Amino acid sequence: MAASAAAVLVRYCLLLLCAAAAAAVAQEVVVPPPHDEESDTVLQSSSSSSNYCLSWRLGAETNNVRGWWTVPAQCCGYIQAYMAGSGQYQRDVDLIVDQIMGHASNVAAGSSSSSDDDGMDAWVLDVDDTCLSNMLYYKTRRSYGCLPYEPLSFRAWASKARSPAIPAVLGLFNYLRDAGFKVFLVTGRDEEALGDATRLNLLRQGFVGYHRLILRTASYRGQSGVVYKSEMRRQVMEEGYRIWGNVGDQWSDLLGHSLGNRTFKLPNPMYFVP
């Protein structure tokens, strides 16, 4: 009887020991793998660069960053992704054109109900990277703005008359024309060098029925974009036209005088025109 009790006690002690060992294993601290400080540095650097480039693009689009001639070196990949990789550029254009359409439709509705519908309601659109996209040129020759501008190579590109339409802006153009607005296309392209090619390019891409294409003539060569385009708009307004909207991808399209009722800036972080 005593032996049996002793055996039970031994088995009980063994069970306690096993339970204690299992608890110790369960509470064992797992040692993490070695820390790769170099990988952390790369990730932090990448994140920091992306944040900077987002801020730089915002500064450029709001005209707070001015006088830049190339995209910052650390932002080349970011701008390429924005323009061609992520679809964000196209989404931004579409959103802004939606805003323009809303304004235009309100103006059109007001004009149709007014007895002063005299055919003098007008809109002004820029051409390069507003109506026509030069992204292929900036991809192949300027690495999306990371290399300096080359006037001769751009002239050679524009002379081919192959710039595709920006789809949302072509839709806007067609709406404005069909709604009865006089659409003036105002560009800094040189009349003598690129006039015929520009007309052909616009025709090929469906920009048909604009009221007037205004190109830079010899008397305006050397003027800044702001001075030249302000003067062109002033002349349009002096003819009696009411400019209800002015659309461009550069702030030089939208600053100065004779601006019209509203201005609309399309995104373009690839270059800056003073």
Tab-separated table of N, CA, C and O in Angstrom, residues 94-110 123 172 175-176 181 244 261-262 264:
chain	number	residue	atom	x	y	z
A	94	ASP	N	-7.771	65.006	-66.436
A	94	ASP	CA	-9.206	64.738	-66.541
A	94	ASP	C	-9.995	65.509	-65.486
A	94	ASP	O	-11.069	66.067	-65.769
A	95	LEU	N	-9.474	65.545	-64.271
A	95	LEU	CA	-10.173	66.265	-63.201
A	95	LEU	C	-10.264	67.757	-63.503
A	95	LEU	O	-11.319	68.379	-63.344
A	96	ILE	N	-9.159	68.328	-63.970
A	96	ILE	CA	-9.160	69.766	-64.258
A	96	ILE	C	-10.080	70.080	-65.430
A	96	ILE	O	-10.827	71.070	-65.401
A	97	VAL	N	-10.054	69.235	-66.447
A	97	VAL	CA	-10.944	69.469	-67.588
A	97	VAL	C	-12.406	69.358	-67.156
A	97	VAL	O	-13.267	70.096	-67.652
A	98	ASP	N	-12.710	68.484	-66.225
A	98	ASP	CA	-14.079	68.415	-65.685
A	98	ASP	C	-14.479	69.759	-65.065
A	98	ASP	O	-15.620	70.218	-65.231
A	99	GLN	N	-13.545	70.393	-64.359
A	99	GLN	CA	-13.822	71.702	-63.771
A	99	GLN	C	-14.034	72.751	-64.850
A	99	GLN	O	-14.914	73.614	-64.743
A	100	ILE	N	-13.223	72.689	-65.884
A	100	ILE	CA	-13.370	73.638	-66.998
A	100	ILE	C	-14.721	73.457	-67.667
A	100	ILE	O	-15.419	74.441	-67.987
A	101	MET	N	-15.105	72.210	-67.890
A	101	MET	CA	-16.391	71.932	-68.534
A	101	MET	C	-17.547	72.468	-67.700
A	101	MET	O	-18.524	72.999	-68.249
A	102	GLY	N	-17.431	72.340	-66.385
A	102	GLY	CA	-18.488	72.870	-65.525
A	102	GLY	C	-18.629	74.372	-65.677
A	102	GLY	O	-19.749	74.899	-65.780
A	103	HIS	N	-17.502	75.072	-65.683
A	103	HIS	CA	-17.542	76.530	-65.867
A	103	HIS	C	-18.092	76.884	-67.246
A	103	HIS	O	-18.941	77.782	-67.376
A	104	ALA	N	-17.614	76.187	-68.277
A	104	ALA	CA	-18.056	76.484	-69.635
A	104	ALA	C	-19.552	76.247	-69.811
A	104	ALA	O	-20.246	77.037	-70.478
A	105	SER	N	-20.043	75.174	-69.221
A	105	SER	CA	-21.473	74.884	-69.361
A	105	SER	C	-22.318	75.933	-68.646
A	105	SER	O	-23.400	76.305	-69.124
A	106	ASN	N	-21.843	76.431	-67.518
A	106	ASN	CA	-22.566	77.504	-66.821
A	106	ASN	C	-22.597	78.778	-67.655
A	106	ASN	O	-23.630	79.455	-67.740
A	107	VAL	N	-21.472	79.099	-68.264
A	107	VAL	CA	-21.417	80.291	-69.124
A	107	VAL	C	-22.332	80.105	-70.325
A	107	VAL	O	-23.078	81.022	-70.709
A	108	ALA	N	-22.279	78.912	-70.929
A	108	ALA	CA	-23.109	78.650	-72.109
A	108	ALA	C	-24.593	78.749	-71.768
A	108	ALA	O	-25.386	79.305	-72.541
A	109	ALA	N	-24.969	78.236	-70.604
A	109	ALA	CA	-26.370	78.303	-70.193
A	109	ALA	C	-26.805	79.741	-69.983
A	109	ALA	O	-27.912	80.135	-70.371
A	110	GLY	N	-25.932	80.544	-69.407
A	110	GLY	CA	-26.262	81.951	-69.201
A	110	GLY	C	-26.366	82.714	-70.508
A	110	GLY	O	-27.248	83.559	-70.683
A	123	TRP	N	-12.998	81.652	-75.818
A	123	TRP	CA	-12.075	80.935	-74.942
A	123	TRP	C	-10.694	80.967	-75.583
A	123	TRP	O	-10.573	80.993	-76.816
A	172	LEU	N	-12.877	68.853	-74.694
A	172	LEU	CA	-13.234	70.213	-74.265
A	172	LEU	C	-13.337	71.143	-75.463
A	172	LEU	O	-14.297	71.918	-75.578
A	175	TYR	N	-16.506	70.586	-77.358
A	175	TYR	CA	-17.651	71.121	-76.622
A	175	TYR	C	-17.739	72.642	-76.777
A	175	TYR	O	-18.817	73.192	-77.047
A	176	LEU	N	-16.621	73.323	-76.593
A	176	LEU	CA	-16.614	74.788	-76.694
A	176	LEU	C	-17.049	75.248	-78.084
A	176	LEU	O	-17.863	76.165	-78.224
A	181	PHE	N	-18.881	78.993	-78.683
A	181	PHE	CA	-17.763	79.851	-78.296
A	181	PHE	C	-16.779	79.986	-79.456
A	181	PHE	O	-16.582	79.046	-80.221
A	244	TRP	N	-13.981	84.039	-71.654
A	244	TRP	CA	-14.582	83.418	-70.477
A	244	TRP	C	-13.645	82.442	-69.788
A	244	TRP	O	-13.805	82.141	-68.613
A	261	ASN	N	-12.208	85.823	-67.808
A	261	ASN	CA	-13.018	85.577	-66.623
A	261	ASN	C	-12.376	84.594	-65.654
A	261	ASN	O	-12.404	84.794	-64.444
A	262	ARG	N	-11.794	83.496	-66.187
A	262	ARG	CA	-11.150	82.490	-65.326
A	262	ARG	C	-9.952	81.889	-66.045
A	262	ARG	O	-9.920	81.803	-67.281
A	264	PHE	N	-7.241	78.410	-66.034
A	264	PHE	CA	-7.148	77.014	-65.618
A	264	PHE	C	-5.763	76.484	-65.986
A	264	PHE	O	-5.362	76.563	-67.150
